[in-house]
Coordinates of C-alpha atoms (C1' of nucleotides) in Angstrom, one line a residue:
Chain A
X1 CA 70.6 132.4 117.7
X2 CA 67.0 133.8 117.8
X3 CA 65.8 130.6 119.2
X4 CA 68.4 130.8 122.0
X5 CA 67.4 134.3 122.9
X6 CA 63.7 133.5 123.0
X7 CA 64.4 130.4 125.1
X8 CA 66.5 132.4 127.5
X9 CA 63.8 135.1 127.8
X10 CA 61.1 132.5 128.5
X11 CA 63.3 130.9 131.2
X12 CA 63.9 134.2 132.9
X13 CA 60.2 135.0 133.1
X14 CA 59.4 131.5 134.4
X15 CA 62.1 131.8 137.1
X16 CA 60.9 135.2 138.2
X17 CA 57.3 133.9 138.5
X18 CA 58.4 130.9 140.5
X19 CA 60.7 133.0 142.7
X20 CA 57.9 135.4 143.8
X21 CA 55.5 132.5 144.5
X22 CA 58.1 130.8 146.5
X23 CA 58.7 134.0 148.5
X24 CA 54.9 134.2 149.2
X25 CA 54.8 130.6 150.3
X26 CA 57.8 131.1 152.6
X27 CA 56.1 134.1 154.3
X28 CA 52.9 132.0 154.6
X29 CA 54.8 129.1 156.2
X30 CA 56.1 131.4 158.9
X31 CA 52.6 132.6 159.6
X32 CA 51.4 129.1 160.0
X33 CA 54.3 128.2 162.3
X34 CA 53.4 131.0 164.6
X35 CA 49.6 130.4 164.5
X36 CA 47.8 128.7 167.4
X37 CA 46.4 125.2 166.8
X38 CA 42.8 126.6 166.6
X39 CA 43.7 129.0 163.8
X40 CA 45.6 126.6 161.7
X41 CA 42.9 124.6 159.9
X42 CA 41.5 127.8 158.2
X43 CA 45.0 128.8 157.1
X44 CA 45.8 125.4 155.6
X45 CA 43.2 125.8 152.9
X46 CA 45.1 128.7 151.5
X47 CA 48.3 126.8 152.0
X48 CA 47.1 124.0 149.7
X49 CA 46.3 126.5 147.0
X50 CA 49.6 128.1 147.3
X51 CA 51.4 124.7 147.2
X52 CA 49.7 123.9 143.9
X53 CA 50.6 127.2 142.4
X54 CA 54.2 126.9 143.4
X55 CA 54.3 123.4 142.0
X56 CA 52.9 124.5 138.7
X57 CA 55.3 127.4 138.5
X58 CA 58.2 125.2 139.2
X59 CA 57.2 122.8 136.5
X60 CA 57.0 125.6 134.0
X61 CA 60.5 126.8 135.2
X62 CA 62.0 123.3 134.8
X63 CA 60.4 123.1 131.3
X64 CA 61.8 126.5 130.3
X65 CA 65.3 125.6 131.6
X66 CA 65.2 122.3 129.8
X67 CA 64.3 124.0 126.6
X68 CA 67.2 126.4 126.9
X69 CA 69.6 123.6 127.7
X70 CA 68.4 121.8 124.5
X71 CA 68.8 124.9 122.5
X72 CA 72.3 125.3 123.9
X73 CA 73.4 121.7 123.3
X74 CA 72.3 121.8 119.7
X75 CA 74.8 124.5 118.9
X76 CA 78.4 123.5 118.2
X77 CA 81.2 125.7 119.4
X78 CA 81.8 129.1 117.8
X79 CA 84.5 129.0 115.2
X80 CA 87.5 131.4 115.6
X81 CA 88.0 134.0 112.9
X82 CA 90.5 133.0 110.3
X83 CA 89.6 129.3 110.3
X84 CA 89.3 128.2 106.7
X85 CA 85.7 127.7 105.5
X86 CA 84.5 124.5 104.0
X87 CA 84.7 120.8 104.6
X88 CA 87.3 118.0 105.0
X89 CA 89.3 119.0 101.9
X90 CA 89.3 122.7 102.4
X91 CA 92.1 122.9 105.0
X92 CA 95.0 125.4 104.7
X93 CA 98.6 124.1 104.9
X94 CA 100.4 126.3 107.4
X95 CA 103.9 124.8 107.0
X96 CA 105.8 121.8 105.8
X97 CA 108.6 120.6 107.9
X98 CA 111.6 118.7 106.4
X99 CA 111.8 117.1 103.0
X100 CA 110.2 114.0 101.6
X101 CA 112.7 111.2 102.2
X102 CA 114.2 109.6 99.1
X103 CA 114.4 105.8 98.8
X104 CA 116.6 103.9 96.3
X105 CA 114.1 101.1 96.4
X106 CA 110.4 100.8 96.3
X107 CA 109.2 101.5 99.9
X108 CA 106.8 98.9 101.3
X109 CA 103.5 99.7 103.0
X110 CA 103.8 99.7 106.8
X111 CA 101.8 96.5 107.0
X112 CA 104.5 94.6 105.0
X113 CA 107.3 96.2 107.0
X114 CA 105.5 95.4 110.3
X115 CA 105.1 91.8 109.4
X116 CA 108.6 91.5 108.1
X117 CA 110.1 92.7 111.4
X118 CA 107.5 91.0 113.6
X119 CA 106.1 94.3 115.1
X120 CA 102.5 93.3 115.1
X121 CA 100.1 90.5 114.3
X122 CA 96.7 91.6 112.8
X123 CA 95.6 88.1 111.8
X124 CA 95.6 86.9 115.3
X125 CA 94.1 90.2 116.4
X126 CA 91.2 89.5 114.2
X127 CA 90.9 86.0 115.4
X128 CA 90.7 87.0 119.0
X129 CA 88.9 90.4 118.9
X130 CA 87.7 91.0 115.3
X131 CA 88.8 93.3 112.5
X132 CA 90.8 96.4 113.4
X133 CA 92.4 94.7 116.3
X134 CA 96.0 93.6 116.6
X135 CA 98.7 92.3 118.9
X136 CA 101.8 94.3 119.2
X137 CA 104.6 91.8 119.3
X138 CA 108.4 91.9 119.9
X139 CA 109.8 95.1 118.6
X140 CA 106.3 96.6 118.2
X141 CA 105.6 96.0 121.9
X142 CA 108.9 97.6 122.8
X143 CA 108.2 100.5 120.5
X144 CA 105.0 101.2 122.3
X145 CA 106.7 101.6 125.7
X146 CA 109.6 103.6 124.2
X147 CA 107.2 106.0 122.5
X148 CA 105.1 106.5 125.6
X149 CA 108.2 107.0 127.8
X150 CA 109.7 109.5 125.3
X151 CA 106.4 111.4 125.2
X152 CA 106.0 111.4 129.0
X153 CA 109.6 112.5 129.5
X154 CA 109.1 115.4 127.1
X155 CA 105.8 116.4 128.7
X156 CA 107.2 116.2 132.2
X157 CA 110.2 118.3 131.3
X158 CA 107.8 120.9 129.9
X159 CA 106.0 121.1 133.2
X160 CA 103.0 118.9 132.5
X161 CA 101.6 116.7 135.3
X162 CA 101.8 113.1 134.1
X163 CA 98.5 111.2 134.5
X164 CA 97.3 107.7 133.8
X165 CA 93.6 108.3 133.1
X166 CA 90.5 106.0 133.2
X167 CA 89.3 104.7 129.9
X168 CA 85.7 104.2 131.1
X169 CA 83.7 107.3 132.0
X170 CA 80.2 108.3 132.9
X171 CA 77.8 109.9 130.5
X172 CA 78.3 113.4 132.0
X173 CA 82.0 113.4 131.0
X174 CA 81.2 112.2 127.5
X175 CA 78.4 114.6 127.0
X176 CA 80.3 117.5 128.5
X177 CA 83.3 117.1 126.2
X178 CA 81.0 117.1 123.2
X179 CA 81.5 113.5 122.0
X180 CA 77.8 112.6 122.1
X181 CA 77.0 115.2 119.5
X182 CA 78.2 114.8 116.0
X183 CA 80.5 111.9 116.9
X184 CA 78.0 109.8 119.0
X185 CA 78.3 106.9 116.4
X186 CA 82.0 106.7 117.0
X187 CA 81.7 105.9 120.7
X188 CA 81.5 102.5 122.5
X189 CA 78.8 102.4 125.2
X190 CA 78.5 99.7 127.9
X191 CA 74.7 99.6 128.4
X192 CA 74.7 97.5 131.5
X193 CA 76.7 99.9 133.5
X194 CA 75.9 103.1 131.5
X195 CA 79.6 103.8 131.0
X196 CA 81.4 104.9 127.9
X197 CA 84.8 103.9 126.5
X198 CA 86.7 107.0 125.8
X199 CA 88.1 107.7 122.3
X200 CA 90.8 109.9 123.9
X201 CA 91.9 110.7 127.4
X202 CA 90.8 114.2 126.7
X203 CA 87.4 113.1 128.1
X204 CA 88.8 112.0 131.4
X205 CA 91.2 115.0 131.7
X206 CA 88.4 117.5 131.0
X207 CA 86.2 115.7 133.6
X208 CA 89.1 115.8 136.1
X209 CA 88.3 119.4 137.1
X210 CA 84.6 119.4 136.4
X211 CA 82.4 121.2 139.0
X212 CA 85.5 122.9 140.3
X213 CA 86.9 126.4 140.5
X214 CA 90.6 126.0 139.7
X215 CA 93.4 128.4 140.4
X216 CA 94.9 129.7 137.1
X217 CA 96.8 132.7 138.6
X218 CA 100.1 130.9 138.0
X219 CA 99.3 130.2 134.4
X220 CA 97.7 127.3 132.5
X221 CA 97.3 123.9 134.2
X222 CA 98.7 121.2 132.0
X223 CA 98.3 117.4 132.2
X224 CA 99.8 114.7 130.0
X225 CA 97.3 111.8 130.2
X226 CA 98.0 108.2 129.1
X227 CA 95.1 105.9 128.4
X228 CA 93.7 103.3 126.1
X229 CA 91.4 104.8 123.4
X230 CA 88.5 103.1 121.7
X231 CA 86.8 104.1 118.5
X232 CA 84.0 102.3 116.6
X233 CA 85.2 103.6 113.3
X234 CA 81.6 103.6 112.1
X235 CA 81.4 104.9 108.5
X236 CA 85.0 104.0 107.7
X237 CA 84.4 100.5 106.4
X238 CA 86.9 99.6 103.8
X239 CA 89.2 102.5 104.7
X240 CA 92.7 101.8 105.9
X241 CA 91.7 98.2 106.7
X242 CA 95.2 96.8 106.7
X243 CA 97.8 97.0 109.4
X244 CA 97.5 99.2 112.5
X245 CA 96.8 102.6 110.9
X246 CA 93.1 102.7 111.8
X247 CA 92.1 100.5 114.7
X248 CA 89.4 100.1 117.3
X249 CA 91.7 100.4 120.2
X250 CA 95.1 102.1 120.7
X251 CA 97.1 103.7 123.5
X252 CA 97.8 107.4 123.5
X253 CA 99.5 110.2 125.4
X254 CA 97.4 113.3 125.3
X255 CA 98.2 116.9 126.4
X256 CA 95.4 118.8 128.1
X257 CA 95.5 122.4 129.2
X258 CA 93.2 124.6 131.2
X259 CA 93.7 128.4 130.8
X260 CA 91.9 131.7 130.9
X261 CA 90.0 132.2 127.5
X262 CA 92.2 135.2 126.5
X263 CA 95.3 133.0 126.6
X264 CA 93.8 130.1 124.7
X265 CA 95.1 131.0 121.2
X266 CA 98.7 131.3 122.4
X267 CA 98.3 128.1 124.4
X268 CA 97.0 126.4 121.3
X269 CA 100.2 127.4 119.5
X270 CA 102.3 126.1 122.4
X271 CA 100.6 122.7 122.2
X272 CA 101.2 122.6 118.5
X273 CA 104.9 123.4 119.1
X274 CA 105.2 120.5 121.6
X275 CA 103.6 118.2 119.0
X276 CA 106.1 119.3 116.4
X277 CA 109.0 118.9 118.9
X278 CA 107.9 115.3 119.3
X279 CA 107.6 114.6 115.6
X280 CA 111.0 116.2 115.0
X281 CA 112.5 113.7 117.5
X282 CA 111.1 110.9 115.5
X283 CA 112.7 112.4 112.3
X284 CA 109.5 112.5 110.4
X285 CA 108.6 114.7 107.4
X286 CA 105.3 116.3 108.0
X287 CA 103.0 119.3 107.4
X288 CA 100.8 121.3 109.6
X289 CA 97.2 122.1 108.5
X290 CA 94.6 124.4 109.8
X291 CA 91.4 122.3 109.6
X292 CA 88.4 123.8 107.8
X293 CA 85.3 124.8 109.8
X294 CA 83.2 122.0 108.5
X295 CA 85.6 119.4 109.8
X296 CA 85.9 120.6 113.4
X297 CA 83.4 118.5 115.3
X298 CA 81.2 120.1 117.9
X299 CA 83.6 121.2 120.6
X300 CA 86.6 122.7 118.7
X301 CA 86.8 126.3 117.7
X302 CA 90.0 125.7 115.8
X303 CA 92.1 122.6 115.1
X304 CA 95.6 122.1 113.8
X305 CA 96.6 118.6 112.6
X306 CA 100.2 117.4 112.0
X307 CA 100.2 115.0 109.0
X308 CA 103.3 112.8 108.4
X309 CA 104.4 111.7 105.0
X310 CA 103.8 108.0 104.4
X311 CA 106.0 107.0 101.4
X312 CA 104.2 103.9 100.3
X313 CA 100.8 105.6 100.5
X314 CA 102.4 108.7 98.9
X315 CA 100.2 110.8 101.2
X316 CA 100.3 113.0 104.3
X317 CA 98.3 111.3 107.0
X318 CA 97.2 112.7 110.4
X319 CA 99.5 111.7 113.3
X320 CA 98.5 114.4 115.8
X321 CA 95.7 116.9 116.3
X322 CA 95.3 119.8 118.6
X323 CA 92.0 121.5 119.4
X324 CA 91.2 124.8 121.1
X325 CA 87.7 124.2 122.6
X326 CA 87.6 127.7 124.1
X327 CA 84.9 127.6 126.9
X328 CA 82.6 125.1 125.2
X329 CA 83.6 122.1 127.4
X330 CA 84.1 124.2 130.5
X331 CA 80.6 125.6 130.3
X332 CA 79.1 122.1 130.1
X333 CA 81.3 120.7 132.8
X334 CA 81.3 123.7 135.1
X335 CA 85.1 124.2 135.0
X336 CA 85.7 127.7 136.2
X337 CA 88.6 129.9 137.4
X338 CA 88.5 133.3 139.1
X339 CA 89.2 136.3 136.8
X340 CA 91.1 139.4 138.0
X341 CA 87.9 140.6 139.7
X342 CA 87.6 137.3 141.6
X343 CA 84.5 136.4 139.7
X344 CA 84.2 132.7 138.6
X345 CA 84.3 132.4 134.8
X346 CA 84.4 129.4 132.5
X347 CA 88.0 128.4 131.6
X348 CA 89.2 127.5 128.2
X349 CA 90.2 123.9 127.5
X350 CA 92.7 122.7 124.9
X351 CA 94.0 119.3 123.9
X352 CA 96.7 117.9 121.7
X353 CA 98.1 114.5 120.8
X354 CA 101.6 113.8 121.9
X355 CA 101.7 110.3 120.6
X356 CA 99.0 108.0 119.3
X357 CA 101.0 104.8 119.6
X358 CA 99.9 102.5 116.7
X359 CA 99.6 105.1 114.0
X360 CA 103.0 106.5 115.0
X361 CA 104.5 103.0 114.9
X362 CA 103.0 102.7 111.4
X363 CA 104.7 105.9 110.4
X364 CA 108.1 104.9 111.9
X365 CA 108.0 101.5 110.1
X366 CA 107.1 102.9 106.8
X367 CA 109.3 106.0 106.8
X368 CA 112.5 104.5 108.4
X369 CA 112.5 101.2 106.5
X370 CA 115.8 100.3 104.8
X371 CA 116.7 98.5 101.6
X372 CA 117.8 95.4 103.6
X373 CA 114.3 95.1 105.2
X374 CA 115.4 96.5 108.6
X375 CA 114.0 99.6 110.2
X376 CA 116.2 102.4 111.5
X377 CA 115.4 103.7 115.0
X378 CA 115.5 107.5 115.4
X379 CA 118.3 108.7 117.8
X380 CA 115.9 110.1 120.4
X381 CA 114.1 106.8 120.8
X382 CA 117.2 104.7 121.3
X383 CA 117.7 105.4 125.0
X384 CA 114.2 104.0 125.5
X385 CA 115.0 100.8 123.6
X386 CA 118.1 99.9 125.5
X387 CA 120.3 101.5 122.8
X388 CA 118.8 99.6 119.9
X389 CA 119.5 101.4 116.6
X390 CA 117.6 99.2 114.2
X391 CA 115.0 96.5 114.0
X392 CA 116.1 93.5 112.0
X393 CA 113.7 91.5 109.9
X394 CA 112.4 88.6 111.9
X395 CA 113.5 85.0 111.0
X396 CA 111.2 82.7 108.9
Chain B
rG1 C1' 78.2 89.9 145.4
rG2 C1' 76.4 90.3 151.0
rA3 C1' 75.9 93.3 155.8
rG4 C1' 76.3 97.9 158.3
rG5 C1' 77.7 103.2 158.9
rG6 C1' 78.1 107.9 156.5
rC7 C1' 77.7 112.5 152.9
rU8 C1' 75.7 119.8 156.2
rC9 C1' 78.4 127.0 153.3
rG10 C1' 87.5 125.7 152.8
rC11 C1' 88.2 121.9 157.3
rA12 C1' 85.8 120.0 161.8
rU13 C1' 81.1 119.7 163.8
rA14 C1' 75.6 121.1 165.7
rG15 C1' 71.0 120.5 164.0
rU16 C1' 65.0 114.2 164.3
rG17 C1' 58.9 118.6 160.7
rG18 C1' 57.7 125.6 161.5
rC19 C1' 62.0 130.1 166.3
rC20 C1' 67.2 127.2 160.1
rU21 C1' 67.0 133.8 157.3
rA22 C1' 71.6 126.6 158.7
rG23 C1' 74.5 127.6 164.7
rU24 C1' 79.6 126.9 166.7
rG25 C1' 85.0 126.1 166.5
rC26 C1' 89.3 126.2 163.3
rG27 C1' 91.4 128.2 159.0
rG28 C1' 91.5 132.4 155.6
rC29 C1' 90.8 137.8 154.4
rG30 C1' 90.1 143.0 156.1
rG31 C1' 90.2 146.4 160.2
rU32 C1' 91.3 148.5 165.4
rC33 C1' 95.5 148.5 168.7
rU34 C1' 101.2 148.3 167.9
rU35 C1' 107.7 151.0 166.0
rG36 C1' 106.7 146.0 163.8
rA37 C1' 104.6 141.4 165.0
rA38 C1' 101.8 138.2 168.4
rA39 C1' 97.6 138.3 171.4
rA40 C1' 92.9 140.5 172.1
rC41 C1' 88.7 142.7 169.9
rC42 C1' 85.4 143.9 165.5
rG43 C1' 83.7 142.7 160.6
rC44 C1' 83.7 139.5 156.3
rU45 C1' 84.0 134.4 154.5
rA46 C1' 80.4 129.5 149.0
rU47 C1' 77.8 128.7 144.2
rG48 C1' 73.9 129.7 140.7
rA49 C1' 69.7 132.6 138.7
rG50 C1' 67.3 137.3 138.7
rG51 C1' 66.5 142.6 140.3
rG52 C1' 68.3 147.8 142.0
rG53 C1' 72.5 151.6 142.0
rU54 C1' 78.0 155.2 138.2
rG55 C1' 80.4 152.5 142.0
rA56 C1' 82.4 150.3 147.1
rC57 C1' 77.6 147.6 147.3
rU58 C1' 72.5 145.9 148.0
rC59 C1' 67.9 143.0 147.6
rU60 C1' 65.0 138.3 146.1
rC61 C1' 65.0 133.1 145.0
rA62 C1' 67.5 128.4 144.9
rU63 C1' 71.4 125.0 146.7
rC64 C1' 72.5 120.7 153.5
rG65 C1' 75.7 114.3 147.8
rU66 C1' 71.9 113.9 143.2
rG67 C1' 66.9 113.1 141.6
rG68 C1' 61.9 112.0 142.8
rG69 C1' 58.0 111.7 146.7
rU70 C1' 55.0 112.7 151.4
rU71 C1' 53.4 117.6 153.7
rC72 C1' 50.3 123.9 154.1
rG73 C1' 55.7 123.6 155.4
rA74 C1' 61.7 119.0 154.7
rA75 C1' 68.8 119.5 156.3
rU76 C1' 65.1 116.6 159.3
rC77 C1' 60.2 111.6 157.0
rC78 C1' 59.9 107.9 152.4
rC79 C1' 62.0 105.9 147.6
rA80 C1' 65.8 105.5 143.9
rC81 C1' 70.7 106.6 142.5
rG82 C1' 75.9 108.4 143.2
rC83 C1' 80.1 108.5 146.2
rC84 C1' 83.0 107.5 150.8
rC85 C1' 84.1 104.2 155.1
rU86 C1' 84.0 99.3 158.0
rC87 C1' 83.4 94.1 157.8
rC88 C1' 82.5 89.3 154.9
rG89 C1' 83.2 86.8 150.1
rC90 C1' 85.9 86.9 145.5
rC91 C1' 90.1 88.8 142.9
rA92 C1' 95.3 91.1 139.6

RNA sequence: GGAGGGCUCGCAUAGUGGCCUAGUGCGGCGGUCUUGAAAACCGCUAUGAGGGGUGACUCUCAUCGUGGGUUCGAAUCCCACGCCCUCCGCCA
């Protein structure tokens, strides 16, 4: 913090120095313009000196501004009061919804169920693209579209603007959303074109209103973005290697909201409520956690995760996650709104998963499997599957 | 991939080295006039950084797509990049 204040002080002084020199040069320029051709050569000597001084002052200004930027970028977002302290395991459980389902047989891992009903093919995924890739096949492919359509229908009904967002973005968007900080190793980069593959459409949806002053007088602006998502999964070697639980690529519908900072905490709870509504429709048992400060990443000031119960793993695993980024992303991306005085101010940005397709399919297969090897389709999803109420085991 | 044209303060446009402290029109906002409105007239009209006043305000600097360069001086000249448009090629 001290470093930041010092850097800002230095920048202010450098700017003031450069400003006054520029003013002097400007006045001098006018004098030269009005001078007669005979008078000019004598004046130009002084002009050269002035130009050199201005140049030097501007260099110092640029340096001071860069230093301040660096100091700023190094600092992650400020955590909201009440967020649990500590690391990954120090979360607080806020609530638990539903009861653990009871099985009168030994529930199989989602990988087994998926193969049994022919929902995906990871062996051929690996053959074609490498480990952590897959083909969704038959009922799995249909489930993807059903889940996406159910999510988009819910979001649209709630007033979100549906969006299909680009999966490749420029460095500014990646940097501005905070993904080149602590999570830089997670991100795919295309060197040749200097483009990044997004890990979430949050990146594109935040970039959408960058360098804009948006109108928030009618309340938050909400977008539901669908895109492919790519994650290197560096540092997770050997973790969740089977099936489609943790993969390098998946499709996702993401909620994204822009609102005035003072409304951000209530908006965060609304996003959480929409996530819960969706999980309820899928008839899943899950809990909501308040992620600890050490596990927030650089952009979030608070993060709630919904973790569904996976019976074969006998664990709660993250299905959705919603972050309140307060003004962190908006300050970097120049996303502003006019406050009640008409003055531009950084807006707050928030995001939340509606459905991360493959992981949700994994949950559905594992949770709704039946003794006969079939998988029951939750009621809400059936209209999007032509009325199908169960997936039968594939032949062979 | 190749060739050409373009990017100016909400929109449209003027501006080819100093009188640009960026002009004009439209739109928008406020006012005068009016019973009310229209018209007419007057004023205002972006962003950032910094300074002055309790405040309505006011002053300085920067910004003409972005970044460099040339020059005493750049919207204007040079280079690179981004984006848009037209045509050719290729393509789902």
